[in-house]
Tab-separated table of N, CA and C in Angstrom:
chain	number	residue	atom	x	y	z
A	21	MET	N	18.396	25.328	13.388
A	21	MET	CA	17.205	25.974	12.901
A	21	MET	C	16.346	25.057	12.191
A	22	THR	N	15.010	24.918	12.603
A	22	THR	CA	14.207	23.889	12.083
A	22	THR	C	13.004	24.736	11.336
A	23	VAL	N	12.504	24.171	10.245
A	23	VAL	CA	11.458	24.771	9.526
A	23	VAL	C	10.199	24.991	10.332
A	24	PRO	N	9.800	23.968	11.148
A	24	PRO	CA	8.533	24.162	11.913
A	24	PRO	C	8.596	25.464	12.853
A	25	GLN	N	9.696	25.793	13.372
A	25	GLN	CA	9.849	27.017	14.120
A	25	GLN	C	9.568	28.236	13.366
A	26	GLU	N	10.068	28.294	12.134
A	26	GLU	CA	9.788	29.490	11.221
A	26	GLU	C	8.255	29.529	10.871
A	27	HIS	N	7.669	28.354	10.626
A	27	HIS	CA	6.266	28.470	10.350
A	27	HIS	C	5.405	28.847	11.596
A	28	ASP	N	5.913	28.434	12.842
A	28	ASP	CA	5.197	28.810	14.011
A	28	ASP	C	5.243	30.292	14.109
A	29	THR	N	6.388	30.899	13.869
A	29	THR	CA	6.485	32.350	13.943
A	29	THR	C	5.636	33.028	13.060
A	30	ASP	N	5.593	32.531	11.760
A	30	ASP	CA	4.608	33.162	10.776
A	30	ASP	C	3.255	33.078	11.284
A	31	ALA	N	2.701	31.993	11.933
A	31	ALA	CA	1.465	31.867	12.420
A	31	ALA	C	1.177	32.967	13.463
A	32	ILE	N	2.125	33.218	14.318
A	32	ILE	CA	2.032	34.119	15.492
A	32	ILE	C	1.901	35.521	14.925
A	33	VAL	N	2.782	35.799	13.900
A	33	VAL	CA	2.712	37.166	13.275
A	33	VAL	C	1.432	37.342	12.505
A	34	ARG	N	0.807	36.393	11.860
A	34	ARG	CA	-0.501	36.494	11.281
A	34	ARG	C	-1.492	36.839	12.354
A	35	ALA	N	-1.508	36.000	13.421
A	35	ALA	CA	-2.460	36.237	14.467
A	35	ALA	C	-2.323	37.697	15.074
A	36	ALA	N	-1.178	38.005	15.249
A	36	ALA	CA	-0.935	39.408	15.857
A	36	ALA	C	-1.432	40.520	14.973
A	37	LYS	N	-1.108	40.397	13.630
A	37	LYS	CA	-1.676	41.412	12.702
A	37	LYS	C	-3.175	41.329	12.632
A	38	ALA	N	-3.832	40.206	12.724
A	38	ALA	CA	-5.226	40.057	12.596
A	38	ALA	C	-5.985	40.775	13.824
A	39	MET	N	-5.354	40.512	14.950
A	39	MET	CA	-5.835	41.191	16.108
A	39	MET	C	-5.705	42.748	16.128
A	40	ARG	N	-4.513	43.138	15.658
A	40	ARG	CA	-4.218	44.545	15.462
A	40	ARG	C	-5.244	45.192	14.577
A	41	ASP	N	-5.500	44.626	13.497
A	41	ASP	CA	-6.339	45.090	12.272
A	41	ASP	C	-7.817	44.891	12.619
A	42	GLY	N	-8.133	44.199	13.778
A	42	GLY	CA	-9.432	44.050	14.088
A	42	GLY	C	-10.240	42.809	13.363
A	43	ASN	N	-9.434	41.903	12.825
A	43	ASN	CA	-9.947	40.776	12.004
A	43	ASN	C	-10.210	39.629	13.111
A	44	ALA	N	-11.369	39.773	13.877
A	44	ALA	CA	-11.568	38.790	14.873
A	44	ALA	C	-11.675	37.382	14.566
A	45	PRO	N	-12.436	37.009	13.526
A	45	PRO	CA	-12.468	35.568	13.206
A	45	PRO	C	-11.129	34.921	12.989
A	46	GLU	N	-10.177	35.617	12.197
A	46	GLU	CA	-8.868	35.097	11.941
A	46	GLU	C	-8.102	35.104	13.276
A	47	ALA	N	-8.234	36.147	14.017
A	47	ALA	CA	-7.475	36.193	15.393
A	47	ALA	C	-7.928	34.986	16.183
A	48	ALA	N	-9.236	34.866	16.303
A	48	ALA	CA	-9.738	33.744	17.152
A	48	ALA	C	-9.228	32.347	16.600
A	49	GLN	N	-9.270	32.093	15.343
A	49	GLN	CA	-8.651	30.965	14.736
A	49	GLN	C	-7.172	30.670	15.154
A	50	GLN	N	-6.391	31.785	14.978
A	50	GLN	CA	-4.981	31.689	15.297
A	50	GLN	C	-4.817	31.534	16.805
A	51	ALA	N	-5.638	32.161	17.577
A	51	ALA	CA	-5.454	32.033	19.026
A	51	ALA	C	-5.613	30.618	19.512
A	52	ALA	N	-6.399	29.837	18.701
A	52	ALA	CA	-6.560	28.335	19.100
A	52	ALA	C	-5.302	27.602	19.186
A	53	ALA	N	-4.229	28.057	18.670
A	53	ALA	CA	-2.932	27.378	18.753
A	53	ALA	C	-2.394	27.422	20.121
A	54	LYS	N	-1.865	26.218	20.639
A	54	LYS	CA	-1.342	26.078	21.861
A	54	LYS	C	-0.034	26.758	21.950
A	55	ILE	N	-0.028	27.835	22.707
A	55	ILE	CA	1.225	28.631	23.031
A	55	ILE	C	1.879	28.267	24.291
A	56	CYS	N	3.185	28.088	24.409
A	56	CYS	CA	3.898	27.800	25.668
A	56	CYS	C	4.920	28.928	25.733
A	57	LEU	N	4.753	29.738	26.813
A	57	LEU	CA	5.750	30.706	27.155
A	57	LEU	C	6.756	30.239	28.012
A	58	ILE	N	8.081	30.383	27.630
A	58	ILE	CA	9.185	29.806	28.535
A	58	ILE	C	9.896	31.041	29.008
A	59	VAL	N	9.909	31.208	30.433
A	59	VAL	CA	10.507	32.350	31.097
A	59	VAL	C	11.587	32.032	31.835
A	60	ASP	N	12.798	32.232	31.363
A	60	ASP	CA	14.084	32.011	32.076
A	60	ASP	C	15.224	32.820	31.618
A	61	ASP	N	16.093	33.157	32.436
A	61	ASP	CA	17.177	34.018	32.043
A	61	ASP	C	18.429	33.153	31.408
A	62	SER	N	18.190	32.062	31.407
A	62	SER	CA	19.139	31.044	30.720
A	62	SER	C	18.753	30.774	29.333
A	63	ARG	N	19.510	31.184	28.433
A	63	ARG	CA	19.124	30.795	27.008
A	63	ARG	C	19.188	29.322	26.775
A	64	VAL	N	19.999	28.644	27.278
A	64	VAL	CA	20.121	27.158	27.170
A	64	VAL	C	18.851	26.499	27.656
A	65	ILE	N	18.459	26.792	28.902
A	65	ILE	CA	17.167	26.273	29.295
A	65	ILE	C	15.923	26.688	28.471
A	66	ARG	N	15.877	27.889	27.946
A	66	ARG	CA	14.766	28.324	27.016
A	66	ARG	C	14.863	27.463	25.796
A	67	LYS	N	15.954	27.200	25.282
A	67	LYS	CA	16.056	26.385	23.987
A	67	LYS	C	15.633	24.953	24.170
A	68	VAL	N	16.164	24.233	25.308
A	68	VAL	CA	15.788	22.926	25.621
A	68	VAL	C	14.299	22.863	25.837
A	69	SER	N	13.705	23.796	26.526
A	69	SER	CA	12.292	23.782	27.008
A	69	SER	C	11.454	23.914	25.773
A	70	SER	N	12.016	24.880	24.731
A	70	SER	CA	11.280	25.071	23.574
A	70	SER	C	11.088	23.871	22.754
A	71	LYS	N	12.194	23.134	22.630
A	71	LYS	CA	12.302	21.889	21.858
A	71	LYS	C	11.085	20.851	22.381
A	72	ILE	N	11.186	20.791	23.718
A	72	ILE	CA	10.201	19.886	24.334
A	72	ILE	C	8.832	20.355	24.148
A	73	ALA	N	8.528	21.562	24.285
A	73	ALA	CA	7.172	22.234	24.072
A	73	ALA	C	6.847	21.929	22.720
A	74	ARG	N	7.627	22.175	21.752
A	74	ARG	CA	7.274	21.990	20.244
A	74	ARG	C	6.905	20.639	20.040
A	75	SER	N	7.687	19.589	20.602
A	75	SER	CA	7.409	18.212	20.434
A	75	SER	C	6.084	17.730	20.903
A	76	LEU	N	5.460	18.571	21.862
A	76	LEU	CA	4.193	18.272	22.358
A	76	LEU	C	2.919	19.082	21.568
A	77	GLY	N	3.311	19.762	20.632
A	77	GLY	CA	2.461	20.432	19.850
A	77	GLY	C	2.290	21.945	20.254
A	78	TYR	N	3.099	22.406	21.050
A	78	TYR	CA	2.959	23.930	21.294
A	78	TYR	C	3.846	24.688	20.474
A	79	VAL	N	3.393	26.037	20.322
A	79	VAL	CA	4.232	27.026	19.645
A	79	VAL	C	4.921	27.727	20.751
A	80	PRO	N	6.272	27.474	20.894
A	80	PRO	CA	7.051	28.074	21.997
A	80	PRO	C	7.406	29.565	21.839
A	81	LEU	N	7.291	30.436	22.857
A	81	LEU	CA	7.698	31.731	22.888
A	81	LEU	C	8.485	31.849	24.068
A	82	GLU	N	9.500	32.806	24.019
A	82	GLU	CA	10.476	33.026	25.091
A	82	GLU	C	10.532	34.285	25.702
A	83	ALA	N	10.851	34.346	26.857
A	83	ALA	CA	11.016	35.673	27.633
A	83	ALA	C	12.201	35.450	28.642
A	84	GLN	N	13.028	36.421	28.744
A	84	GLN	CA	14.189	36.327	29.691
A	84	GLN	C	14.046	36.704	31.099
A	85	ASP	N	12.962	37.335	31.407
A	85	ASP	CA	12.665	37.763	32.702
A	85	ASP	C	11.062	37.925	32.995
A	86	GLY	N	10.699	38.137	34.144
A	86	GLY	CA	9.283	38.311	34.453
A	86	GLY	C	8.633	39.441	33.732
A	87	GLU	N	9.317	40.594	33.674
A	87	GLU	CA	8.739	41.797	33.028
A	87	GLU	C	8.339	41.507	31.626
A	88	GLU	N	9.285	40.904	31.025
A	88	GLU	CA	9.021	40.613	29.467
A	88	GLU	C	8.033	39.592	29.223
A	89	ALA	N	7.885	38.672	30.224
A	89	ALA	CA	6.881	37.638	30.097
A	89	ALA	C	5.472	38.271	30.473
A	90	LEU	N	5.367	39.116	31.482
A	90	LEU	CA	4.169	39.713	31.730
A	90	LEU	C	3.645	40.545	30.648
A	91	ALA	N	4.525	41.275	29.978
A	91	ALA	CA	4.142	42.101	28.757
A	91	ALA	C	3.630	41.182	27.694
A	92	ARG	N	4.203	40.006	27.465
A	92	ARG	CA	3.761	39.027	26.406
A	92	ARG	C	2.456	38.505	26.815
A	93	CYS	N	2.164	38.298	28.075
A	93	CYS	CA	0.980	37.668	28.473
A	93	CYS	C	-0.211	38.725	28.408
A	94	LYS	N	0.146	39.959	28.560
A	94	LYS	CA	-1.004	40.988	28.422
A	94	LYS	C	-1.314	41.222	27.086
A	95	ARG	N	-0.379	40.789	26.065
A	95	ARG	CA	-0.762	40.946	24.629
A	95	ARG	C	-1.537	39.792	24.231
A	96	ALA	N	-1.224	38.598	24.590
A	96	ALA	CA	-1.933	37.266	24.249
A	96	ALA	C	-1.459	36.303	25.328
A	97	MET	N	-2.506	35.805	25.935
A	97	MET	CA	-2.245	34.838	27.062
A	97	MET	C	-2.030	33.456	26.474
A	98	PRO	N	-0.809	32.927	26.982
A	98	PRO	CA	-0.405	31.535	26.443
A	98	PRO	C	-1.257	30.376	27.079
A	99	THR	N	-1.106	29.192	26.570
A	99	THR	CA	-1.819	28.075	27.229
A	99	THR	C	-0.986	27.597	28.430
A	100	LEU	N	0.232	27.680	28.186
A	100	LEU	CA	1.132	26.942	29.247
A	100	LEU	C	2.411	28.030	29.486
A	101	VAL	N	2.789	28.112	30.675
A	101	VAL	CA	3.873	28.971	31.153
A	101	VAL	C	4.793	28.087	31.887
A	102	LEU	N	6.123	28.013	31.398
A	102	LEU	CA	7.213	27.366	32.182
A	102	LEU	C	8.119	28.517	32.563
A	103	THR	N	8.194	28.667	33.932
A	103	THR	CA	8.948	29.850	34.475
A	103	THR	C	9.981	29.512	35.487
A	104	ASP	N	11.051	30.173	35.514
A	104	ASP	CA	12.215	30.124	36.428
A	104	ASP	C	11.678	30.911	37.652
A	105	TRP	N	12.382	30.851	38.776
A	105	TRP	CA	12.123	31.695	39.982
A	105	TRP	C	13.192	32.834	39.956
A	106	ASN	N	14.460	32.364	39.952
A	106	ASN	CA	15.490	33.368	40.077
A	106	ASN	C	15.892	33.983	38.780
A	107	MET	N	15.271	35.298	38.473
A	107	MET	CA	15.605	36.035	37.315
A	107	MET	C	15.842	37.465	37.646
A	108	PRO	N	16.491	38.181	36.709
A	108	PRO	CA	16.658	39.620	36.942
A	108	PRO	C	15.284	40.483	36.642
A	109	GLU	N	15.257	41.725	36.966
A	109	GLU	CA	14.100	42.479	36.719
A	109	GLU	C	12.800	42.226	37.560
A	110	MET	N	12.195	41.033	37.369
A	110	MET	CA	11.102	40.602	38.062
A	110	MET	C	11.244	39.020	38.219
A	111	ASP	N	11.346	38.507	39.442
A	111	ASP	CA	11.570	37.159	39.648
A	111	ASP	C	10.276	36.396	39.284
A	112	GLY	N	10.360	34.998	39.264
A	112	GLY	CA	9.132	34.151	38.964
A	112	GLY	C	8.126	34.160	39.753
A	113	LEU	N	8.322	34.224	41.033
A	113	LEU	CA	7.154	34.326	42.099
A	113	LEU	C	6.416	35.656	41.799
A	114	GLU	N	6.926	36.747	41.670
A	114	GLU	CA	6.237	37.967	41.395
A	114	GLU	C	5.506	37.878	40.066
A	115	PHE	N	6.195	37.342	38.979
A	115	PHE	CA	5.539	37.220	37.754
A	115	PHE	C	4.301	36.383	37.899
A	116	VAL	N	4.318	35.232	38.541
A	116	VAL	CA	3.131	34.307	38.679
A	116	VAL	C	2.017	35.064	39.376
A	117	GLU	N	2.448	35.729	40.441
A	117	GLU	CA	1.317	36.457	41.157
A	117	GLU	C	0.603	37.511	40.280
A	118	LYS	N	1.468	38.306	39.528
A	118	LYS	CA	0.921	39.325	38.613
A	118	LYS	C	0.155	38.719	37.435
A	119	LEU	N	0.628	37.612	36.912
A	119	LEU	CA	-0.112	36.921	35.909
A	119	LEU	C	-1.493	36.442	36.352
A	120	ARG	N	-1.545	35.828	37.567
A	120	ARG	CA	-2.793	35.343	37.968
A	120	ARG	C	-3.771	36.459	38.330
A	121	ALA	N	-3.215	37.745	38.428
A	121	ALA	CA	-4.168	38.865	38.613
A	121	ALA	C	-4.766	39.450	37.255
A	122	ILE	N	-4.346	38.912	36.145
A	122	ILE	CA	-4.758	39.378	34.804
A	122	ILE	C	-6.149	38.638	34.520
A	123	PRO	N	-7.249	39.411	34.281
A	123	PRO	CA	-8.386	38.711	34.010
A	123	PRO	C	-8.371	38.042	32.651
A	124	THR	N	-8.689	36.767	32.544
A	124	THR	CA	-8.618	36.064	31.314
A	124	THR	C	-9.594	34.971	31.269
A	125	PRO	N	-10.308	34.675	30.098
A	125	PRO	CA	-11.254	33.645	30.115
A	125	PRO	C	-10.707	32.220	30.424
A	126	LYS	N	-9.566	31.890	30.064
A	126	LYS	CA	-8.923	30.668	30.487
A	126	LYS	C	-7.446	30.927	30.799
A	127	ALA	N	-7.377	30.661	32.215
A	127	ALA	CA	-5.921	30.820	32.803
A	127	ALA	C	-5.019	29.858	32.287
A	128	PRO	N	-3.725	30.291	32.007
A	128	PRO	CA	-2.653	29.259	31.629
A	128	PRO	C	-2.350	28.414	32.705
A	129	VAL	N	-1.788	27.139	32.286
A	129	VAL	CA	-1.146	26.234	33.165
A	129	VAL	C	0.222	26.804	33.440
A	130	VAL	N	0.634	26.975	34.781
A	130	VAL	CA	1.923	27.514	35.088
A	130	VAL	C	2.700	26.489	35.745
A	131	VAL	N	3.990	26.283	35.378
A	131	VAL	CA	4.896	25.252	35.989
A	131	VAL	C	6.224	26.015	36.255
A	132	PHE	N	6.522	26.008	37.638
A	132	PHE	CA	7.823	26.519	38.042
A	132	PHE	C	9.015	25.460	37.576
A	133	CYS	N	10.075	25.913	36.979
A	133	CYS	CA	11.146	25.181	36.538
A	133	CYS	C	12.306	25.819	37.213
A	134	THR	N	12.685	25.425	38.501
A	134	THR	CA	13.664	26.138	39.224
A	134	THR	C	14.456	25.320	40.158
A	135	SER	N	15.594	25.887	40.561
A	135	SER	CA	16.566	25.356	41.450
A	135	SER	C	16.065	25.328	42.877
A	136	LYS	N	15.060	26.258	43.183
A	136	LYS	CA	14.635	26.401	44.599
A	136	LYS	C	13.633	25.160	44.783
A	137	GLY	N	14.136	24.141	45.622
A	137	GLY	CA	13.531	22.956	45.585
A	137	GLY	C	13.081	22.454	46.989
A	138	ASN	N	13.294	23.344	48.020
A	138	ASN	CA	12.888	22.832	49.296
A	138	ASN	C	11.287	22.965	49.498
A	139	ALA	N	10.685	22.368	50.340
A	139	ALA	CA	9.267	22.275	50.513
A	139	ALA	C	8.677	23.647	50.830
A	140	THR	N	9.366	24.516	51.402
A	140	THR	CA	8.755	25.839	51.731
A	140	THR	C	8.704	26.600	50.409
A	141	ASP	N	9.773	26.509	49.493
A	141	ASP	CA	9.814	27.149	48.197
A	141	ASP	C	8.652	26.611	47.324
A	142	ILE	N	8.395	25.300	47.342
A	142	ILE	CA	7.460	24.641	46.517
A	142	ILE	C	6.016	25.196	47.050
A	143	HIS	N	5.864	25.300	48.265
A	143	HIS	CA	4.542	25.756	48.811
A	143	HIS	C	4.444	27.239	48.377
A	144	LYS	N	5.402	28.099	48.364
A	144	LYS	CA	5.293	29.416	48.067
A	144	LYS	C	4.938	29.553	46.508
A	145	GLY	N	5.577	28.756	45.786
A	145	GLY	CA	5.268	28.724	44.170
A	145	GLY	C	3.833	28.331	43.979
A	146	ILE	N	3.411	27.342	44.716
A	146	ILE	CA	1.982	26.934	44.529
A	146	ILE	C	0.980	27.992	45.002
A	147	GLN	N	1.293	28.509	46.118
A	147	GLN	CA	0.398	29.636	46.767
A	147	GLN	C	0.415	30.860	45.771
A	148	ALA	N	1.467	31.175	45.105
A	148	ALA	CA	1.408	32.204	44.176
A	148	ALA	C	0.679	31.941	42.982
A	149	GLY	N	0.370	30.797	42.689
A	149	GLY	CA	-0.600	30.444	41.535
A	149	GLY	C	-0.095	29.367	40.608
A	150	ALA	N	1.062	28.887	40.859
A	150	ALA	CA	1.620	27.772	40.039
A	150	ALA	C	0.836	26.507	40.096
A	151	ASP	N	0.756	25.811	38.959
A	151	ASP	CA	-0.015	24.505	38.923
A	151	ASP	C	0.856	23.309	39.290
A	152	ASP	N	2.169	23.483	38.901
A	152	ASP	CA	3.080	22.218	39.195
A	152	ASP	C	4.408	22.927	39.362
A	153	TYR	N	5.382	21.941	39.543
A	153	TYR	CA	6.816	22.348	39.925
A	153	TYR	C	7.656	21.381	39.550
A	154	ILE	N	8.873	21.696	38.868
A	154	ILE	CA	9.957	20.727	38.618
A	154	ILE	C	11.173	21.402	38.970
A	155	VAL	N	12.060	20.644	39.763
A	155	VAL	CA	13.272	21.285	40.300
A	155	VAL	C	14.485	21.038	39.215
A	156	LYS	N	15.227	22.086	39.098
A	156	LYS	CA	16.482	22.070	38.220
A	156	LYS	C	17.660	21.471	39.194
A	157	PRO	N	18.516	20.782	38.635
A	157	PRO	CA	18.650	20.457	37.093
A	157	PRO	C	17.621	19.277	36.762
A	158	PHE	N	16.951	19.345	35.761
A	158	PHE	CA	16.090	18.401	35.226
A	158	PHE	C	16.674	18.016	33.702
A	159	ASP	N	16.268	16.735	33.540
A	159	ASP	CA	16.676	16.326	32.069
A	159	ASP	C	15.411	16.473	31.204
A	160	GLU	N	15.609	16.341	29.986
A	160	GLU	CA	14.549	16.391	28.977
A	160	GLU	C	13.376	15.491	29.155
A	161	ALA	N	13.689	14.255	29.568
A	161	ALA	CA	12.714	13.247	29.869
A	161	ALA	C	11.835	13.568	31.134
A	162	ALA	N	12.395	14.270	32.173
A	162	ALA	CA	11.542	14.545	33.336
A	162	ALA	C	10.605	15.715	32.862
A	163	LEU	N	11.108	16.767	32.187
A	163	LEU	CA	10.246	17.785	31.868
A	163	LEU	C	9.126	17.393	30.838
A	164	LEU	N	9.520	16.513	29.924
A	164	LEU	CA	8.589	15.914	28.945
A	164	LEU	C	7.443	15.197	29.775
A	165	ALA	N	7.824	14.321	30.669
A	165	ALA	CA	6.920	13.550	31.471
A	165	ALA	C	5.926	14.487	32.179
A	166	LYS	N	6.487	15.445	32.812
A	166	LYS	CA	5.536	16.526	33.538
A	166	LYS	C	4.667	17.207	32.664
A	167	LEU	N	5.155	17.701	31.502
A	167	LEU	CA	4.191	18.348	30.485
A	167	LEU	C	3.087	17.325	29.895
A	168	GLU	N	3.573	16.095	29.641
A	168	GLU	CA	2.603	15.213	29.220
A	168	GLU	C	1.560	14.883	30.240
A	169	LYS	N	1.895	14.840	31.453
A	169	LYS	CA	1.055	14.604	32.610
A	169	LYS	C	-0.047	15.794	32.738
A	170	LEU	N	0.608	16.935	32.551
A	170	LEU	CA	-0.355	18.098	32.774
A	170	LEU	C	-1.293	18.282	31.615
A	171	SER	N	-0.910	17.900	30.370
A	171	SER	CA	-1.718	17.965	29.196
A	171	SER	C	-2.905	17.006	29.304
A	172	GLN	N	-2.776	15.934	30.178
A	172	GLN	CA	-3.742	14.959	30.281
A	172	GLN	C	-4.903	15.376	31.343
A	173	GLU	N	-4.430	16.284	32.087
A	173	GLU	CA	-5.421	16.695	33.327
A	173	GLU	C	-6.589	17.572	32.848
């Protein structure tokens, strides 16, 4: 357990309360934080991805399936979404399609992090609305490089 993670949670709670209570200036200030939503049914993948996102200055949030992730996005749209494809309840492809249908001033960057790595799957993922794709198993260095590249675009 790291102290920055606790502080990140505090900031998110403050922002959520400010939005709930109608304190728009404070909510807008807190919303400026870079949020990374990590969607995967594997707790290990979520933890590794959270560590990498945090190292790049994101506040990581986690969801274990597409339904939970969609609900989080409807409450507050993240800056970046890392999503698996194969998940219970709602798979990643359906999640991305529904995510892209949500009206938002600034759409999040979406990256599939999945074992579905053939060309047809990659095309389906990009057609659904993903911005990039990384095939599992990946190591921390590969994900870090992909996210650094995306943050520069």
